[in-house]
Tab-separated table of N, CA and C in Angstrom:
chain	number	residue	atom	x	y	z
A	7	GLN	N	45.484	-1.703	29.487
A	7	GLN	CA	44.649	-2.571	29.785
A	7	GLN	C	44.898	-3.087	31.105
A	8	LEU	N	43.936	-2.821	32.158
A	8	LEU	CA	44.245	-3.091	33.783
A	8	LEU	C	44.222	-4.575	34.071
A	9	GLN	N	45.111	-5.611	34.130
A	9	GLN	CA	45.483	-6.984	34.706
A	9	GLN	C	45.786	-7.338	35.860
A	10	LEU	N	45.484	-8.221	36.653
A	10	LEU	CA	46.297	-9.005	37.518
A	10	LEU	C	46.576	-10.361	37.341
A	11	VAL	N	47.469	-10.803	37.534
A	11	VAL	CA	48.235	-12.179	37.179
A	11	VAL	C	48.534	-12.444	38.330
A	12	GLU	N	47.622	-13.703	38.905
A	12	GLU	CA	48.426	-14.728	40.322
A	12	GLU	C	49.455	-15.514	39.510
A	13	SER	N	50.211	-16.022	40.556
A	13	SER	CA	51.240	-17.460	40.433
A	13	SER	C	51.728	-18.067	41.433
A	14	GLY	N	52.158	-19.163	41.573
A	14	GLY	CA	52.650	-19.602	43.029
A	14	GLY	C	51.892	-20.509	43.436
A	15	GLY	N	50.745	-21.060	42.872
A	15	GLY	CA	49.746	-22.266	43.639
A	15	GLY	C	50.753	-23.306	43.331
A	16	GLY	N	50.114	-24.528	43.602
A	16	GLY	CA	50.641	-25.863	43.854
A	16	GLY	C	50.262	-26.366	44.857
A	17	LEU	N	51.036	-27.992	44.765
A	17	LEU	CA	50.382	-28.690	45.811
A	17	LEU	C	51.409	-28.962	47.026
A	18	VAL	N	51.021	-29.005	48.063
A	18	VAL	CA	51.843	-28.694	49.363
A	18	VAL	C	51.082	-29.818	50.402
A	19	ARG	N	52.137	-30.308	51.148
A	19	ARG	CA	51.513	-30.822	52.196
A	19	ARG	C	51.318	-30.377	53.229
A	20	PRO	N	50.370	-30.537	54.162
A	20	PRO	CA	49.956	-30.125	55.536
A	20	PRO	C	51.090	-29.465	56.423
A	21	GLY	N	51.117	-28.027	56.631
A	21	GLY	CA	52.236	-27.734	57.537
A	21	GLY	C	53.428	-27.210	56.474
A	22	GLY	N	52.843	-27.043	55.017
A	22	GLY	CA	53.937	-26.989	54.159
A	22	GLY	C	53.806	-25.332	53.941
A	23	SER	N	54.668	-24.272	53.025
A	23	SER	CA	54.380	-23.191	52.813
A	23	SER	C	54.181	-22.812	51.174
A	24	LEU	N	53.667	-21.812	51.080
A	24	LEU	CA	53.559	-21.366	49.283
A	24	LEU	C	53.702	-19.899	49.668
A	25	ARG	N	54.139	-19.780	48.275
A	25	ARG	CA	53.809	-17.955	48.456
A	25	ARG	C	53.321	-17.508	46.919
A	26	LEU	N	52.381	-16.874	47.321
A	26	LEU	CA	51.615	-16.446	45.881
A	26	LEU	C	52.103	-15.073	45.196
A	27	SER	N	51.590	-14.850	44.089
A	27	SER	CA	52.095	-13.370	43.752
A	27	SER	C	50.950	-13.284	42.817
A	28	CYS	N	51.132	-12.019	42.664
A	28	CYS	CA	50.050	-11.267	42.363
A	28	CYS	C	50.750	-9.985	41.387
A	29	ALA	N	50.650	-9.794	40.310
A	29	ALA	CA	51.727	-9.224	39.380
A	29	ALA	C	50.502	-8.008	38.610
A	30	ALA	N	50.573	-6.884	38.302
A	30	ALA	CA	49.562	-6.098	38.130
A	30	ALA	C	50.395	-5.227	36.765
A	31	SER	N	49.805	-4.898	36.133
A	31	SER	CA	49.819	-4.546	34.611
A	31	SER	C	48.922	-3.416	34.435
A	32	GLY	N	49.119	-2.192	33.824
A	32	GLY	CA	48.096	-1.162	33.399
A	32	GLY	C	48.065	-0.430	34.481
A	33	PHE	N	48.299	-0.522	35.945
A	33	PHE	CA	48.116	0.469	36.821
A	33	PHE	C	49.076	0.034	37.844
A	34	THR	N	49.054	1.356	38.799
A	34	THR	CA	49.776	1.293	40.054
A	34	THR	C	49.271	0.135	40.901
A	35	LEU	N	49.668	-0.637	41.412
A	35	LEU	CA	49.087	-1.647	42.785
A	35	LEU	C	48.802	-0.611	43.850
A	36	ASP	N	49.682	0.019	44.161
A	36	ASP	CA	49.953	1.270	45.106
A	36	ASP	C	48.875	1.814	45.649
A	37	TYR	N	48.091	2.385	44.463
A	37	TYR	CA	47.078	3.185	44.131
A	37	TYR	C	45.595	2.430	44.558
A	38	TYR	N	45.768	1.300	44.853
A	38	TYR	CA	44.534	0.536	45.245
A	38	TYR	C	44.667	-0.378	46.457
A	39	ALA	N	43.554	-1.006	47.043
A	39	ALA	CA	43.555	-1.933	48.076
A	39	ALA	C	43.673	-3.053	47.465
A	40	ILE	N	44.219	-3.967	47.807
A	40	ILE	CA	44.452	-5.281	47.440
A	40	ILE	C	44.038	-6.110	48.219
A	41	GLY	N	42.985	-7.093	47.531
A	41	GLY	CA	42.814	-8.242	48.402
A	41	GLY	C	43.085	-9.507	47.590
A	42	TRP	N	43.434	-10.532	48.843
A	42	TRP	CA	43.370	-12.049	48.336
A	42	TRP	C	42.133	-12.254	48.914
A	43	PHE	N	41.369	-13.438	47.783
A	43	PHE	CA	40.331	-14.117	48.163
A	43	PHE	C	40.667	-15.723	47.926
A	44	ARG	N	39.631	-16.260	48.279
A	44	ARG	CA	40.121	-18.034	48.142
A	44	ARG	C	38.205	-18.661	47.379
A	45	GLN	N	38.495	-19.515	47.023
A	45	GLN	CA	37.155	-20.321	47.030
A	45	GLN	C	36.899	-21.886	46.498
A	46	ALA	N	36.664	-22.502	47.578
A	46	ALA	CA	36.596	-23.870	47.583
A	46	ALA	C	35.515	-24.615	46.996
A	47	PRO	N	35.745	-25.561	46.364
A	47	PRO	CA	34.541	-26.005	45.486
A	47	PRO	C	33.226	-25.763	46.406
A	48	GLY	N	32.153	-25.366	45.653
A	48	GLY	CA	31.029	-25.804	46.729
A	48	GLY	C	30.814	-24.541	47.428
A	49	LYS	N	31.535	-23.885	47.891
A	49	LYS	CA	31.723	-22.751	48.635
A	49	LYS	C	31.782	-21.332	48.490
A	50	GLU	N	31.328	-20.598	49.058
A	50	GLU	CA	31.420	-19.075	48.351
A	50	GLU	C	32.962	-18.621	48.502
A	51	ARG	N	33.156	-17.471	47.705
A	51	ARG	CA	34.411	-16.939	47.634
A	51	ARG	C	34.469	-15.899	48.873
A	52	GLU	N	35.599	-16.224	49.673
A	52	GLU	CA	35.834	-15.605	50.874
A	52	GLU	C	37.062	-14.804	51.151
A	53	GLY	N	37.050	-13.525	51.374
A	53	GLY	CA	38.308	-12.782	51.841
A	53	GLY	C	39.151	-13.291	52.705
A	54	VAL	N	40.753	-13.739	52.361
A	54	VAL	CA	41.770	-14.072	53.553
A	54	VAL	C	42.693	-12.775	54.085
A	55	SER	N	42.993	-11.899	53.227
A	55	SER	CA	43.606	-10.537	53.868
A	55	SER	C	43.311	-9.495	52.837
A	56	CYS	N	43.792	-8.326	53.083
A	56	CYS	CA	43.297	-7.201	52.322
A	56	CYS	C	44.830	-6.129	52.893
A	57	ARG	N	45.191	-5.755	51.767
A	57	ARG	CA	46.232	-4.648	52.316
A	57	ARG	C	45.915	-3.154	51.770
A	58	SER	N	45.633	-1.690	52.375
A	58	SER	CA	45.007	-0.566	51.734
A	58	SER	C	46.016	0.171	51.193
A	59	SER	N	45.791	0.717	50.338
A	59	SER	CA	46.402	1.525	49.784
A	59	SER	C	47.629	2.580	50.790
A	60	GLY	N	48.447	3.225	50.179
A	60	GLY	CA	49.230	3.783	50.908
A	60	GLY	C	49.563	3.395	52.097
A	61	ASP	N	48.827	3.718	53.411
A	61	ASP	CA	49.493	3.354	54.307
A	61	ASP	C	49.579	1.779	54.726
A	62	GLY	N	49.257	0.969	53.774
A	62	GLY	CA	49.795	-0.617	54.003
A	62	GLY	C	49.337	-1.172	54.965
A	63	ILE	N	48.333	-0.449	55.713
A	63	ILE	CA	47.603	-1.815	56.817
A	63	ILE	C	47.008	-2.741	55.837
A	64	THR	N	47.507	-4.117	56.768
A	64	THR	CA	46.930	-5.069	56.218
A	64	THR	C	45.767	-5.756	57.200
A	65	TYR	N	44.796	-6.274	56.578
A	65	TYR	CA	43.826	-7.233	57.245
A	65	TYR	C	43.663	-8.621	57.135
A	66	TYR	N	43.476	-9.451	57.847
A	66	TYR	CA	43.291	-10.685	57.802
A	66	TYR	C	42.289	-11.288	58.248
A	67	ALA	N	41.623	-12.151	57.669
A	67	ALA	CA	40.810	-13.347	58.181
A	67	ALA	C	41.098	-13.865	59.115
A	68	ASP	N	39.978	-14.395	60.213
A	68	ASP	CA	40.575	-14.999	61.555
A	68	ASP	C	41.199	-16.330	61.012
A	69	SER	N	40.832	-17.057	60.295
A	69	SER	CA	41.118	-17.966	59.641
A	69	SER	C	42.581	-18.823	59.452
A	70	VAL	N	43.217	-17.316	59.097
A	70	VAL	CA	44.667	-17.388	58.329
A	70	VAL	C	45.587	-16.448	59.056
A	71	LYS	N	44.914	-15.642	60.035
A	71	LYS	CA	45.940	-14.930	61.105
A	71	LYS	C	46.846	-15.471	61.967
A	72	GLY	N	48.113	-15.171	61.608
A	72	GLY	CA	49.374	-15.563	62.224
A	72	GLY	C	49.877	-16.901	61.504
A	73	ARG	N	49.603	-16.977	60.419
A	73	ARG	CA	49.890	-18.083	58.926
A	73	ARG	C	50.185	-17.619	58.138
A	74	PHE	N	49.466	-16.563	57.479
A	74	PHE	CA	49.561	-15.860	56.430
A	74	PHE	C	49.784	-14.506	56.425
A	75	THR	N	50.804	-14.036	55.409
A	75	THR	CA	51.476	-12.774	55.613
A	75	THR	C	51.320	-11.954	54.302
A	76	MET	N	50.902	-10.748	54.276
A	76	MET	CA	50.532	-10.223	52.627
A	76	MET	C	51.853	-8.725	52.896
A	77	SER	N	52.554	-8.937	51.707
A	77	SER	CA	53.501	-7.986	51.495
A	77	SER	C	53.609	-7.230	49.974
A	78	ARG	N	54.027	-6.146	49.751
A	78	ARG	CA	53.937	-5.700	48.565
A	78	ARG	C	55.184	-5.324	48.059
A	79	ASP	N	55.657	-5.243	46.748
A	79	ASP	CA	56.632	-5.017	46.239
A	79	ASP	C	56.280	-3.745	45.059
A	80	ASN	N	56.602	-2.815	45.146
A	80	ASN	CA	56.006	-1.570	44.621
A	80	ASN	C	57.114	-1.404	43.392
A	81	ALA	N	58.598	-1.897	43.542
A	81	ALA	CA	59.273	-1.858	42.248
A	81	ALA	C	58.864	-2.771	41.162
A	82	LYS	N	58.223	-3.901	41.342
A	82	LYS	CA	57.703	-4.973	40.778
A	82	LYS	C	56.233	-4.660	40.656
A	83	ASN	N	55.367	-3.850	40.977
A	83	ASN	CA	53.986	-3.637	41.127
A	83	ASN	C	53.718	-4.850	41.102
A	84	THR	N	54.054	-5.902	42.493
A	84	THR	CA	53.369	-7.186	42.741
A	84	THR	C	53.382	-7.352	44.255
A	85	VAL	N	52.188	-7.704	44.531
A	85	VAL	CA	51.695	-8.255	45.996
A	85	VAL	C	51.970	-9.687	46.343
A	86	TYR	N	52.493	-9.704	47.279
A	86	TYR	CA	52.614	-11.334	47.688
A	86	TYR	C	51.562	-12.271	48.842
A	87	LEU	N	51.342	-13.103	48.783
A	87	LEU	CA	50.482	-13.788	49.961
A	87	LEU	C	51.581	-14.977	50.559
A	88	GLN	N	52.105	-14.975	51.616
A	88	GLN	CA	53.058	-15.704	52.062
A	88	GLN	C	52.241	-16.869	53.180
A	89	MET	N	51.995	-17.911	52.803
A	89	MET	CA	51.041	-18.981	53.334
A	89	MET	C	51.958	-19.966	54.396
A	90	ASN	N	51.882	-19.613	55.370
A	90	ASN	CA	52.735	-20.704	56.130
A	90	ASN	C	52.089	-21.790	56.575
A	91	SER	N	52.277	-23.081	57.692
A	91	SER	CA	51.627	-23.933	58.185
A	91	SER	C	50.220	-24.211	57.364
A	92	LEU	N	50.153	-24.616	56.073
A	92	LEU	CA	49.072	-24.638	55.489
A	92	LEU	C	48.349	-26.099	55.793
A	93	LYS	N	47.210	-25.914	55.954
A	93	LYS	CA	45.989	-26.956	56.211
A	93	LYS	C	45.269	-27.679	55.288
A	94	PRO	N	44.832	-28.530	55.085
A	94	PRO	CA	43.770	-29.034	54.333
A	94	PRO	C	42.497	-28.011	53.883
A	95	GLU	N	42.075	-27.536	54.592
A	95	GLU	CA	41.250	-26.474	54.716
A	95	GLU	C	41.472	-25.372	53.830
A	96	ASP	N	42.781	-25.031	53.818
A	96	ASP	CA	43.306	-23.903	52.985
A	96	ASP	C	43.371	-24.077	51.669
A	97	ALA	N	43.287	-25.229	51.298
A	97	ALA	CA	42.822	-25.658	49.762
A	97	ALA	C	41.752	-24.870	48.771
A	98	ALA	N	42.168	-24.399	48.023
A	98	ALA	CA	41.080	-23.532	47.130
A	98	ALA	C	41.846	-22.602	46.118
A	99	VAL	N	41.044	-22.505	45.359
A	99	VAL	CA	41.427	-21.366	44.089
A	99	VAL	C	41.715	-20.032	44.577
A	100	TYR	N	42.936	-19.265	44.930
A	100	TYR	CA	43.162	-17.846	45.170
A	100	TYR	C	43.441	-16.770	44.125
A	101	TYR	N	42.616	-15.844	44.519
A	101	TYR	CA	42.423	-14.865	43.680
A	101	TYR	C	43.156	-13.628	44.292
A	102	CYS	N	43.633	-12.854	43.214
A	102	CYS	CA	43.946	-11.063	43.688
A	102	CYS	C	42.946	-10.517	43.073
A	103	ALA	N	42.830	-9.302	43.837
A	103	ALA	CA	41.957	-8.006	43.678
A	103	ALA	C	41.461	-7.273	43.520
A	104	ALA	N	41.433	-5.756	42.999
A	104	ALA	CA	41.919	-4.272	43.418
A	104	ALA	C	41.032	-4.087	43.077
A	105	ALA	N	40.748	-2.926	44.515
A	105	ALA	CA	39.169	-2.271	44.796
A	105	ALA	C	39.709	-0.658	45.563
A	106	ALA	N	38.790	0.065	45.439
A	106	ALA	CA	39.056	1.517	46.030
A	106	ALA	C	39.459	1.441	47.569
A	107	ILE	N	38.685	0.527	48.386
A	107	ILE	CA	39.222	0.543	49.524
A	107	ILE	C	39.004	-0.903	50.170
A	108	CYS	N	39.812	-1.292	51.243
A	108	CYS	CA	40.011	-2.267	51.817
A	108	CYS	C	38.870	-3.443	52.112
A	109	THR	N	38.505	-4.277	51.646
A	109	THR	CA	37.235	-5.361	52.326
A	109	THR	C	37.107	-6.712	51.859
A	110	PHE	N	36.667	-7.395	52.765
A	110	PHE	CA	36.681	-8.402	52.431
A	110	PHE	C	35.170	-8.511	51.462
A	111	GLU	N	34.360	-7.735	51.084
A	111	GLU	CA	33.263	-8.139	50.244
A	111	GLU	C	33.699	-8.228	48.780
A	112	PRO	N	33.620	-9.448	47.924
A	112	PRO	CA	34.276	-9.524	46.791
A	112	PRO	C	33.472	-8.785	46.233
A	113	LYS	N	32.126	-8.168	45.898
A	113	LYS	CA	31.467	-7.602	45.023
A	113	LYS	C	31.678	-6.034	44.937
A	114	ARG	N	32.920	-5.361	46.140
A	114	ARG	CA	33.476	-4.268	46.177
A	114	ARG	C	34.799	-3.913	45.434
A	115	TYR	N	35.152	-5.294	44.515
A	115	TYR	CA	36.279	-4.907	43.991
A	115	TYR	C	36.069	-5.299	42.253
A	116	LYS	N	36.564	-4.138	42.140
A	116	LYS	CA	36.635	-4.146	39.903
A	116	LYS	C	37.823	-5.021	39.262
A	117	TYR	N	38.773	-5.153	39.671
A	117	TYR	CA	39.680	-6.014	39.124
A	117	TYR	C	39.642	-7.454	39.782
A	118	TRP	N	39.946	-8.433	38.804
A	118	TRP	CA	40.396	-9.748	39.159
A	118	TRP	C	41.266	-10.284	38.801
A	119	GLY	N	42.179	-11.062	39.086
A	119	GLY	CA	43.091	-11.939	38.504
A	119	GLY	C	42.448	-13.213	38.180
A	120	GLN	N	43.037	-14.425	37.255
A	120	GLN	CA	42.333	-15.559	36.968
A	120	GLN	C	42.061	-16.772	38.042
A	121	GLY	N	43.391	-16.379	39.098
A	121	GLY	CA	43.466	-17.085	40.276
A	121	GLY	C	44.250	-18.369	39.801
A	122	THR	N	45.096	-18.732	41.099
A	122	THR	CA	46.015	-19.719	41.298
A	122	THR	C	45.408	-20.941	42.168
A	123	GLN	N	45.711	-22.227	41.575
A	123	GLN	CA	45.039	-23.534	42.583
A	123	GLN	C	46.170	-23.697	43.766
A	124	VAL	N	45.149	-23.828	44.654
A	124	VAL	CA	46.489	-24.097	45.954
A	124	VAL	C	45.850	-25.598	46.161
A	125	THR	N	46.347	-26.451	46.510
A	125	THR	CA	46.388	-27.796	46.639
A	125	THR	C	46.907	-28.384	48.194
A	126	VAL	N	46.524	-28.481	49.098
A	126	VAL	CA	47.321	-29.229	50.404
A	126	VAL	C	46.641	-30.669	50.501
A	127	SER	N	47.726	-31.109	50.534
A	127	SER	CA	47.133	-32.661	50.657
A	127	SER	C	48.503	-33.706	51.152
A	128	SER	N	48.568	-34.902	51.805
A	128	SER	CA	49.336	-35.473	51.915
A	128	SER	C	49.499	-37.122	50.984
């Protein structure tokens, strides 16, 4: 069974950092493009970052560029999202997802995790 499980969310003060993890089971992450998305209450799900399979080229939304970094540990079949300089507007449920190609369109992703809550508040 193909499964993605996110972890690492929590409460952090503005300016703080969190590292989210996305662990895959039932398939090899390296064979898929992996995207991180987020969804705040009342808002549409938006793409945050995406890492292509193979060459590992990573793309970031303008809103997180320079603050968020996506990485992959093939040995652990896990993808990470390091989030620094967090802002209140970064608060959302964060999801990882797997697709054939790297895109910020949620509908193109076939496999999704259950999400992890990130709260940024003083």
